[in-house]
Amino acid sequence: PAFWGQGGSSGYMRLEAGRIEFPATQNASSNANTLDDYEEGTFTSSTSSNNLTTYGTFTGRYTKVGNIVHLSGQLDGISAGTGNRFFEFNAPFAQYAAINISIGVCNNYPVGNRRSGQVINASSGNSTGFYVTWNNDSSQSNNSVRFQITYETT
């Protein structure tokens, strides 16, 4: 059987078969102790970079619980020379303007050598832009960068 919160099925959490189901559209609460939003999914983003020779497909996943967003993603088909490298992508939710110190991690997967880096917000304020940056000690061809970041949204 399914159980609905007060008021029937409109805008309330649903409990069925061992699952908690939130409505497709958030039913926001002013109570700070009420979990009123959960969402997970995939996202795509245009990417930009001025220091990668070539790059290919970007894929991303997210989980949003309340106002906390966790992203993971990957950029494939990267070719680049040595030195500090980065690309920028747009997240599915804007970062909360008063908290602009989010930092995540990334790993570059070239043949025979793994390089670590970081994910940082592209600008202060309420922005969806993030940079993924790492340092190459040798040229790379057709490699991937995987990243994760958790941040607060509005």
Tab-separated table of N, CA and C in Angstrom:
chain	number	residue	atom	x	y	z
A	1	PRO	N	0.823	-1.205	0.000
A	1	PRO	CA	0.000	0.000	0.000
A	1	PRO	C	0.854	1.250	0.000
A	2	ALA	N	0.301	2.320	-0.512
A	2	ALA	CA	0.977	3.617	-0.534
A	2	ALA	C	0.421	4.487	0.581
A	3	PHE	N	1.270	5.294	1.196
A	3	PHE	CA	0.851	6.211	2.242
A	3	PHE	C	1.205	7.623	1.814
A	4	TRP	N	0.281	8.530	1.937
A	4	TRP	CA	0.486	9.924	1.556
A	4	TRP	C	0.420	10.788	2.799
A	5	GLY	N	1.079	11.929	2.741
A	5	GLY	CA	0.970	12.891	3.821
A	5	GLY	C	-0.406	13.525	3.814
A	6	GLN	N	-0.667	14.346	4.800
A	6	GLN	CA	-1.954	15.011	4.929
A	6	GLN	C	-2.299	15.760	3.645
A	7	GLY	N	-3.533	15.627	3.177
A	7	GLY	CA	-3.984	16.354	2.001
A	7	GLY	C	-3.952	15.533	0.723
A	8	GLY	N	-3.697	14.228	0.815
A	8	GLY	CA	-3.718	13.400	-0.387
A	8	GLY	C	-2.388	13.420	-1.115
A	9	SER	N	-2.409	13.215	-2.426
A	9	SER	CA	-1.186	13.009	-3.190
A	9	SER	C	-0.563	14.283	-3.735
A	10	SER	N	-1.167	15.418	-3.535
A	10	SER	CA	-0.678	16.648	-4.149
A	10	SER	C	0.440	17.291	-3.335
A	11	GLY	N	1.689	17.179	-3.817
A	11	GLY	CA	2.802	17.906	-3.224
A	11	GLY	C	3.347	17.355	-1.936
A	12	TYR	N	3.030	16.116	-1.592
A	12	TYR	CA	3.526	15.532	-0.359
A	12	TYR	C	4.384	14.317	-0.647
A	13	MET	N	5.204	13.947	0.321
A	13	MET	CA	6.040	12.774	0.209
A	13	MET	C	5.183	11.516	0.174
A	14	ARG	N	5.622	10.532	-0.571
A	14	ARG	CA	4.896	9.281	-0.709
A	14	ARG	C	5.784	8.140	-0.218
A	15	LEU	N	5.243	7.249	0.600
A	15	LEU	CA	5.951	6.070	1.083
A	15	LEU	C	5.327	4.842	0.434
A	16	GLU	N	6.127	4.111	-0.320
A	16	GLU	CA	5.593	2.932	-0.984
A	16	GLU	C	6.696	1.911	-1.195
A	17	ALA	N	6.427	0.673	-0.843
A	17	ALA	CA	7.327	-0.448	-1.102
A	17	ALA	C	8.772	-0.178	-0.662
A	18	GLY	N	8.947	0.400	0.526
A	18	GLY	CA	10.289	0.630	1.049
A	18	GLY	C	11.019	1.801	0.447
A	19	ARG	N	10.318	2.677	-0.259
A	19	ARG	CA	10.935	3.851	-0.889
A	19	ARG	C	10.289	5.126	-0.352
A	20	ILE	N	11.051	6.196	-0.391
A	20	ILE	CA	10.515	7.526	-0.103
A	20	ILE	C	10.497	8.272	-1.417
A	21	GLU	N	9.360	8.765	-1.819
A	21	GLU	CA	9.225	9.459	-3.099
A	21	GLU	C	8.814	10.906	-2.850
A	22	PHE	N	9.631	11.836	-3.359
A	22	PHE	CA	9.316	13.253	-3.256
A	22	PHE	C	8.565	13.682	-4.512
A	23	PRO	N	7.738	14.721	-4.435
A	23	PRO	CA	7.022	15.179	-5.635
A	23	PRO	C	7.996	15.765	-6.657
A	24	ALA	N	7.601	15.749	-7.920
A	24	ALA	CA	8.451	16.263	-9.000
A	24	ALA	C	8.765	17.744	-8.815
A	25	THR	N	7.831	18.504	-8.287
A	25	THR	CA	8.031	19.922	-7.997
A	25	THR	C	8.142	20.088	-6.489
A	26	GLN	N	9.204	20.762	-6.047
A	26	GLN	CA	9.444	20.927	-4.623
A	26	GLN	C	8.277	21.617	-3.939
A	27	ASN	N	7.880	21.109	-2.778
A	27	ASN	CA	6.880	21.718	-1.912
A	27	ASN	C	7.650	22.313	-0.737
A	28	ALA	N	8.181	23.513	-0.927
A	28	ALA	CA	9.102	24.127	0.033
A	28	ALA	C	8.454	24.363	1.389
A	29	SER	N	9.265	24.193	2.431
A	29	SER	CA	8.812	24.416	3.798
A	29	SER	C	9.655	25.512	4.429
A	30	SER	N	9.059	26.306	5.288
A	30	SER	CA	9.809	27.326	6.017
A	30	SER	C	10.441	26.750	7.279
A	31	ASN	N	10.125	25.502	7.620
A	31	ASN	CA	10.673	24.843	8.791
A	31	ASN	C	12.065	24.320	8.458
A	32	ALA	N	13.074	24.774	9.180
A	32	ALA	CA	14.462	24.375	8.907
A	32	ALA	C	14.702	22.895	9.158
A	33	ASN	N	13.832	22.232	9.895
A	33	ASN	CA	13.998	20.812	10.206
A	33	ASN	C	13.200	19.903	9.283
A	34	THR	N	12.693	20.433	8.185
A	34	THR	CA	11.902	19.647	7.239
A	34	THR	C	12.707	19.400	5.970
A	35	LEU	N	12.903	18.119	5.652
A	35	LEU	CA	13.545	17.761	4.392
A	35	LEU	C	12.460	17.793	3.323
A	36	ASP	N	12.540	18.779	2.439
A	36	ASP	CA	11.464	18.973	1.465
A	36	ASP	C	11.926	18.858	0.022
A	37	ASP	N	13.197	18.438	-0.196
A	37	ASP	CA	13.675	18.357	-1.571
A	37	ASP	C	14.752	17.287	-1.697
A	38	TYR	N	14.566	16.401	-2.640
A	38	TYR	CA	15.568	15.400	-2.998
A	38	TYR	C	15.451	15.191	-4.494
A	39	GLU	N	16.599	15.170	-5.171
A	39	GLU	CA	16.581	14.982	-6.619
A	39	GLU	C	17.908	14.388	-7.048
A	40	GLU	N	17.876	13.516	-8.028
A	40	GLU	CA	19.109	13.031	-8.638
A	40	GLU	C	18.899	12.924	-10.130
A	41	GLY	N	19.987	13.046	-10.865
A	41	GLY	CA	19.857	12.990	-12.308
A	41	GLY	C	21.187	13.179	-13.006
A	42	THR	N	21.105	13.413	-14.305
A	42	THR	CA	22.286	13.653	-15.126
A	42	THR	C	22.214	15.070	-15.679
A	43	PHE	N	23.354	15.597	-16.071
A	43	PHE	CA	23.363	16.909	-16.708
A	43	PHE	C	24.465	16.949	-17.753
A	44	THR	N	24.272	17.792	-18.726
A	44	THR	CA	25.300	18.047	-19.724
A	44	THR	C	25.634	19.526	-19.646
A	45	SER	N	26.760	19.871	-20.131
A	45	SER	CA	27.184	21.268	-20.081
A	45	SER	C	28.087	21.533	-21.267
A	46	SER	N	27.960	22.737	-21.787
A	46	SER	CA	28.988	23.139	-22.728
A	46	SER	C	30.252	23.337	-21.898
A	47	THR	N	31.384	23.056	-22.458
A	47	THR	CA	32.644	23.230	-21.754
A	47	THR	C	33.490	24.223	-22.535
A	48	SER	N	34.354	24.899	-21.837
A	48	SER	CA	35.261	25.821	-22.503
A	48	SER	C	36.640	25.688	-21.883
A	49	SER	N	37.640	25.923	-22.683
A	49	SER	CA	39.010	25.892	-22.217
A	49	SER	C	39.869	26.626	-23.226
A	50	ASN	N	40.879	27.344	-22.733
A	50	ASN	CA	41.798	27.993	-23.671
A	50	ASN	C	43.160	27.327	-23.654
A	51	ASN	N	43.276	26.183	-22.964
A	51	ASN	CA	44.589	25.556	-22.928
A	51	ASN	C	44.561	24.037	-23.116
A	52	LEU	N	43.457	23.490	-23.639
A	52	LEU	CA	43.421	22.093	-24.044
A	52	LEU	C	43.458	22.067	-25.573
A	53	THR	N	44.284	21.214	-26.147
A	53	THR	CA	44.368	21.134	-27.605
A	53	THR	C	43.043	20.662	-28.173
A	54	THR	N	42.513	19.569	-27.641
A	54	THR	CA	41.194	19.062	-28.026
A	54	THR	C	40.535	18.439	-26.807
A	55	TYR	N	39.238	18.358	-26.837
A	55	TYR	CA	38.488	17.634	-25.804
A	55	TYR	C	37.160	17.201	-26.406
A	56	GLY	N	36.565	16.191	-25.790
A	56	GLY	CA	35.372	15.575	-26.368
A	56	GLY	C	34.136	15.706	-25.496
A	57	THR	N	33.590	14.584	-25.118
A	57	THR	CA	32.283	14.504	-24.471
A	57	THR	C	32.348	14.779	-22.979
A	58	PHE	N	31.417	15.617	-22.492
A	58	PHE	CA	31.260	15.891	-21.066
A	58	PHE	C	30.016	15.161	-20.576
A	59	THR	N	30.119	14.440	-19.461
A	59	THR	CA	28.961	13.816	-18.825
A	59	THR	C	28.992	14.142	-17.346
A	60	GLY	N	27.816	14.316	-16.743
A	60	GLY	CA	27.746	14.641	-15.330
A	60	GLY	C	26.537	14.019	-14.658
A	61	ARG	N	26.661	13.772	-13.356
A	61	ARG	CA	25.561	13.273	-12.523
A	61	ARG	C	25.472	14.172	-11.295
A	62	TYR	N	24.273	14.280	-10.724
A	62	TYR	CA	24.112	15.077	-9.513
A	62	TYR	C	23.131	14.409	-8.559
A	63	THR	N	23.314	14.723	-7.267
A	63	THR	CA	22.355	14.400	-6.222
A	63	THR	C	22.159	15.673	-5.424
A	64	LYS	N	20.908	16.085	-5.249
A	64	LYS	CA	20.571	17.293	-4.484
A	64	LYS	C	19.696	16.873	-3.318
A	65	VAL	N	20.158	17.158	-2.100
A	65	VAL	CA	19.401	16.884	-0.887
A	65	VAL	C	19.238	18.213	-0.170
A	66	GLY	N	18.000	18.720	-0.145
A	66	GLY	CA	17.782	20.046	0.418
A	66	GLY	C	18.559	21.065	-0.392
A	67	ASN	N	19.460	21.807	0.267
A	67	ASN	CA	20.248	22.818	-0.445
A	67	ASN	C	21.700	22.379	-0.681
A	68	ILE	N	21.992	21.088	-0.519
A	68	ILE	CA	23.333	20.561	-0.757
A	68	ILE	C	23.344	19.774	-2.068
A	69	VAL	N	24.302	20.101	-2.942
A	69	VAL	CA	24.419	19.461	-4.246
A	69	VAL	C	25.759	18.730	-4.318
A	70	HIS	N	25.718	17.468	-4.751
A	70	HIS	CA	26.946	16.715	-5.008
A	70	HIS	C	26.992	16.405	-6.498
A	71	LEU	N	28.086	16.797	-7.150
A	71	LEU	CA	28.266	16.555	-8.581
A	71	LEU	C	29.430	15.602	-8.802
A	72	SER	N	29.301	14.774	-9.818
A	72	SER	CA	30.434	14.008	-10.329
A	72	SER	C	30.346	14.066	-11.836
A	73	GLY	N	31.483	14.063	-12.492
A	73	GLY	CA	31.465	14.178	-13.934
A	73	GLY	C	32.758	13.729	-14.564
A	74	GLN	N	32.763	13.743	-15.890
A	74	GLN	CA	33.925	13.302	-16.638
A	74	GLN	C	33.978	14.026	-17.975
A	75	LEU	N	35.175	14.436	-18.354
A	75	LEU	CA	35.434	14.983	-19.681
A	75	LEU	C	36.393	14.039	-20.381
A	76	ASP	N	35.980	13.510	-21.527
A	76	ASP	CA	36.780	12.537	-22.270
A	76	ASP	C	37.452	13.184	-23.477
A	77	GLY	N	38.377	12.446	-24.064
A	77	GLY	CA	39.007	12.863	-25.312
A	77	GLY	C	39.932	14.045	-25.185
A	78	ILE	N	40.594	14.187	-24.034
A	78	ILE	CA	41.466	15.343	-23.791
A	78	ILE	C	42.852	15.121	-24.382
A	79	SER	N	43.320	16.096	-25.133
A	79	SER	CA	44.712	16.151	-25.577
A	79	SER	C	45.251	17.514	-25.170
A	80	ALA	N	46.441	17.513	-24.578
A	80	ALA	CA	46.999	18.776	-24.085
A	80	ALA	C	48.498	18.643	-23.888
A	81	GLY	N	49.150	19.775	-23.895
A	81	GLY	CA	50.581	19.821	-23.625
A	81	GLY	C	50.850	19.871	-22.128
A	82	THR	N	52.088	20.211	-21.772
A	82	THR	CA	52.456	20.262	-20.359
A	82	THR	C	51.989	21.565	-19.726
A	83	GLY	N	51.990	21.588	-18.392
A	83	GLY	CA	51.626	22.784	-17.643
A	83	GLY	C	50.252	22.677	-17.014
A	84	ASN	N	49.823	23.780	-16.426
A	84	ASN	CA	48.535	23.817	-15.746
A	84	ASN	C	47.409	23.804	-16.772
A	85	ARG	N	46.451	22.904	-16.623
A	85	ARG	CA	45.338	22.746	-17.567
A	85	ARG	C	44.020	22.899	-16.839
A	86	PHE	N	42.991	23.363	-17.556
A	86	PHE	CA	41.672	23.468	-16.940
A	86	PHE	C	40.597	23.445	-18.008
A	87	PHE	N	39.372	23.164	-17.558
A	87	PHE	CA	38.188	23.403	-18.373
A	87	PHE	C	37.096	23.914	-17.446
A	88	GLU	N	36.141	24.612	-18.013
A	88	GLU	CA	35.022	25.165	-17.242
A	88	GLU	C	33.739	24.471	-17.675
A	89	PHE	N	32.855	24.206	-16.698
A	89	PHE	CA	31.545	23.636	-16.996
A	89	PHE	C	30.492	24.356	-16.159
A	90	ASN	N	29.240	24.205	-16.531
A	90	ASN	CA	28.131	24.802	-15.788
A	90	ASN	C	27.348	23.716	-15.069
A	91	ALA	N	27.171	23.911	-13.765
A	91	ALA	CA	26.442	22.969	-12.921
A	91	ALA	C	24.933	23.175	-13.082
A	92	PRO	N	24.125	22.179	-12.711
A	92	PRO	CA	22.675	22.317	-12.863
A	92	PRO	C	22.024	23.248	-11.845
A	93	PHE	N	22.718	23.583	-10.750
A	93	PHE	CA	22.176	24.478	-9.717
A	93	PHE	C	23.219	25.527	-9.375
A	94	ALA	N	22.780	26.762	-9.187
A	94	ALA	CA	23.697	27.849	-8.841
A	94	ALA	C	24.237	27.666	-7.434
A	95	GLN	N	25.468	28.091	-7.252
A	95	GLN	CA	26.075	28.075	-5.926
A	95	GLN	C	25.524	29.237	-5.110
A	96	TYR	N	25.310	29.022	-3.822
A	96	TYR	CA	24.818	30.065	-2.917
A	96	TYR	C	25.850	31.183	-2.846
A	97	ALA	N	25.411	32.412	-3.100
A	97	ALA	CA	26.316	33.554	-3.235
A	97	ALA	C	27.145	33.824	-1.984
A	98	ALA	N	26.585	33.609	-0.800
A	98	ALA	CA	27.305	33.922	0.429
A	98	ALA	C	28.353	32.858	0.779
A	99	ILE	N	28.300	31.719	0.117
A	99	ILE	CA	29.244	30.629	0.380
A	99	ILE	C	29.959	30.315	-0.923
A	100	ASN	N	31.051	30.987	-1.202
A	100	ASN	CA	31.720	30.776	-2.487
A	100	ASN	C	33.117	30.193	-2.316
A	101	ILE	N	33.248	29.217	-1.420
A	101	ILE	CA	34.553	28.606	-1.182
A	101	ILE	C	34.536	27.109	-1.473
A	102	SER	N	33.611	26.654	-2.296
A	102	SER	CA	33.516	25.228	-2.601
A	102	SER	C	34.761	24.749	-3.331
A	103	ILE	N	35.286	23.608	-2.896
A	103	ILE	CA	36.438	22.996	-3.553
A	103	ILE	C	36.175	21.505	-3.683
A	104	GLY	N	36.425	20.969	-4.866
A	104	GLY	CA	36.279	19.541	-5.108
A	104	GLY	C	37.597	18.975	-5.592
A	105	VAL	N	37.597	17.713	-5.982
A	105	VAL	CA	38.806	17.049	-6.442
A	105	VAL	C	38.600	16.494	-7.841
A	106	CYS	N	39.707	16.317	-8.556
A	106	CYS	CA	39.646	15.678	-9.868
A	106	CYS	C	40.872	14.796	-10.038
A	107	ASN	N	40.745	13.816	-10.915
A	107	ASN	CA	41.861	12.958	-11.305
A	107	ASN	C	41.902	12.887	-12.802
A	108	ASN	N	43.087	13.049	-13.346
A	108	ASN	CA	43.325	12.940	-14.776
A	108	ASN	C	43.847	11.530	-15.036
A	109	TYR	N	43.288	10.849	-16.026
A	109	TYR	CA	43.639	9.457	-16.275
A	109	TYR	C	44.386	9.292	-17.594
A	110	PRO	N	45.651	9.710	-17.662
A	110	PRO	CA	46.451	9.424	-18.852
A	110	PRO	C	47.012	8.010	-18.760
A	111	VAL	N	47.531	7.540	-19.860
A	111	VAL	CA	48.123	6.214	-19.889
A	111	VAL	C	49.335	6.177	-18.957
A	112	GLY	N	49.318	5.271	-17.983
A	112	GLY	CA	50.477	5.037	-17.126
A	112	GLY	C	50.726	6.055	-16.028
A	113	ASN	N	49.927	7.110	-15.914
A	113	ASN	CA	50.204	8.116	-14.897
A	113	ASN	C	48.912	8.831	-14.520
A	114	ARG	N	48.641	8.981	-13.247
A	114	ARG	CA	47.441	9.664	-12.774
A	114	ARG	C	47.836	10.991	-12.141
A	115	ARG	N	47.127	12.062	-12.528
A	115	ARG	CA	47.420	13.393	-11.988
A	115	ARG	C	46.190	13.908	-11.257
A	116	SER	N	46.387	14.471	-10.076
A	116	SER	CA	45.280	15.005	-9.289
A	116	SER	C	45.181	16.509	-9.467
A	117	GLY	N	44.003	17.034	-9.200
A	117	GLY	CA	43.778	18.466	-9.287
A	117	GLY	C	42.614	18.867	-8.421
A	118	GLN	N	42.007	19.993	-8.740
A	118	GLN	CA	40.902	20.487	-7.920
A	118	GLN	C	39.802	21.080	-8.786
A	119	VAL	N	38.633	21.218	-8.163
A	119	VAL	CA	37.479	21.861	-8.784
A	119	VAL	C	37.154	23.080	-7.935
A	120	ILE	N	37.077	24.247	-8.554
A	120	ILE	CA	36.801	25.480	-7.818
A	120	ILE	C	35.716	26.272	-8.544
A	121	ASN	N	35.025	27.143	-7.790
A	121	ASN	CA	34.000	27.967	-8.430
A	121	ASN	C	34.654	28.985	-9.361
A	122	ALA	N	33.988	29.229	-10.495
A	122	ALA	CA	34.562	30.083	-11.533
A	122	ALA	C	34.483	31.563	-11.194
A	123	SER	N	33.578	31.947	-10.309
A	123	SER	CA	33.472	33.352	-9.909
A	123	SER	C	32.803	33.420	-8.560
A	124	SER	N	32.986	34.510	-7.864
A	124	SER	CA	32.276	34.670	-6.599
A	124	SER	C	30.827	35.014	-6.905
A	125	GLY	N	29.984	34.774	-5.968
A	125	GLY	CA	28.579	35.096	-6.171
A	125	GLY	C	27.761	33.899	-6.606
A	126	ASN	N	26.540	34.176	-6.986
A	126	ASN	CA	25.573	33.148	-7.328
A	126	ASN	C	25.821	32.668	-8.753
A	127	SER	N	26.683	31.679	-8.915
A	127	SER	CA	27.140	31.252	-10.225
A	127	SER	C	26.980	29.748	-10.385
A	128	THR	N	26.820	29.286	-11.625
A	128	THR	CA	26.816	27.851	-11.905
A	128	THR	C	28.148	27.388	-12.468
A	129	GLY	N	29.087	28.295	-12.700
A	129	GLY	CA	30.354	27.958	-13.345
A	129	GLY	C	31.383	27.415	-12.373
A	130	PHE	N	32.055	26.331	-12.787
A	130	PHE	CA	33.137	25.740	-12.008
A	130	PHE	C	34.303	25.437	-12.938
A	131	TYR	N	35.541	25.570	-12.405
A	131	TYR	CA	36.752	25.185	-13.125
A	131	TYR	C	37.240	23.841	-12.598
A	132	VAL	N	37.669	22.974	-13.497
A	132	VAL	CA	38.369	21.739	-13.149
A	132	VAL	C	39.795	21.938	-13.624
A	133	THR	N	40.766	21.871	-12.706
A	133	THR	CA	42.139	22.217	-13.045
A	133	THR	C	43.124	21.170	-12.535
A	134	TRP	N	44.175	20.888	-13.307
A	134	TRP	CA	45.220	19.947	-12.941
A	134	TRP	C	46.504	20.369	-13.640
A	135	ASN	N	47.635	19.780	-13.244
A	135	ASN	CA	48.931	20.125	-13.809
A	135	ASN	C	49.493	18.928	-14.568
A	136	ASN	N	49.843	19.134	-15.819
A	136	ASN	CA	50.466	18.085	-16.635
A	136	ASN	C	51.970	18.183	-16.537
A	137	ASP	N	52.623	17.074	-16.211
A	137	ASP	CA	54.080	17.062	-16.267
A	137	ASP	C	54.571	16.470	-17.582
A	138	SER	N	53.633	15.995	-18.408
A	138	SER	CA	53.974	15.522	-19.751
A	138	SER	C	52.749	15.676	-20.636
A	139	SER	N	52.945	15.682	-21.942
A	139	SER	CA	51.821	15.811	-22.868
A	139	SER	C	50.898	14.618	-22.733
A	140	GLN	N	49.625	14.816	-23.083
A	140	GLN	CA	48.672	13.731	-23.002
A	140	GLN	C	47.817	13.698	-24.265
A	141	SER	N	47.284	12.531	-24.564
A	141	SER	CA	46.472	12.371	-25.754
A	141	SER	C	45.317	11.415	-25.454
A	142	ASN	N	44.090	11.847	-25.776
A	142	ASN	CA	42.878	11.051	-25.624
A	142	ASN	C	42.701	10.512	-24.213
A	143	ASN	N	42.826	11.374	-23.226
A	143	ASN	CA	42.675	10.995	-21.825
A	143	ASN	C	41.361	11.534	-21.262
A	144	SER	N	41.099	11.236	-19.990
A	144	SER	CA	39.870	11.666	-19.324
A	144	SER	C	40.191	12.338	-18.002
A	145	VAL	N	39.325	13.255	-17.594
A	145	VAL	CA	39.378	13.854	-16.266
A	145	VAL	C	38.056	13.554	-15.588
A	146	ARG	N	38.113	13.020	-14.373
A	146	ARG	CA	36.922	12.745	-13.568
A	146	ARG	C	36.975	13.654	-12.353
A	147	PHE	N	35.803	14.153	-11.936
A	147	PHE	CA	35.789	15.098	-10.825
A	147	PHE	C	34.580	14.884	-9.930
A	148	GLN	N	34.676	15.432	-8.689
A	148	GLN	CA	33.574	15.466	-7.739
A	148	GLN	C	33.639	16.776	-6.974
A	149	ILE	N	32.475	17.317	-6.666
A	149	ILE	CA	32.402	18.515	-5.818
A	149	ILE	C	31.060	18.514	-5.097
A	150	THR	N	31.062	19.001	-3.867
A	150	THR	CA	29.841	19.185	-3.101
A	150	THR	C	29.773	20.647	-2.720
A	151	TYR	N	28.599	21.260	-2.908
A	151	TYR	CA	28.465	22.684	-2.611
A	151	TYR	C	27.042	23.012	-2.151
A	152	GLU	N	26.881	24.212	-1.620
A	152	GLU	CA	25.564	24.673	-1.152
A	152	GLU	C	24.914	25.532	-2.228
A	153	THR	N	23.634	25.296	-2.463
A	153	THR	CA	22.868	26.082	-3.417
A	153	THR	C	21.852	26.944	-2.669
A	154	THR	N	21.138	27.785	-3.397
A	154	THR	CA	20.156	28.657	-2.765
A	154	THR	C	18.911	27.892	-2.369
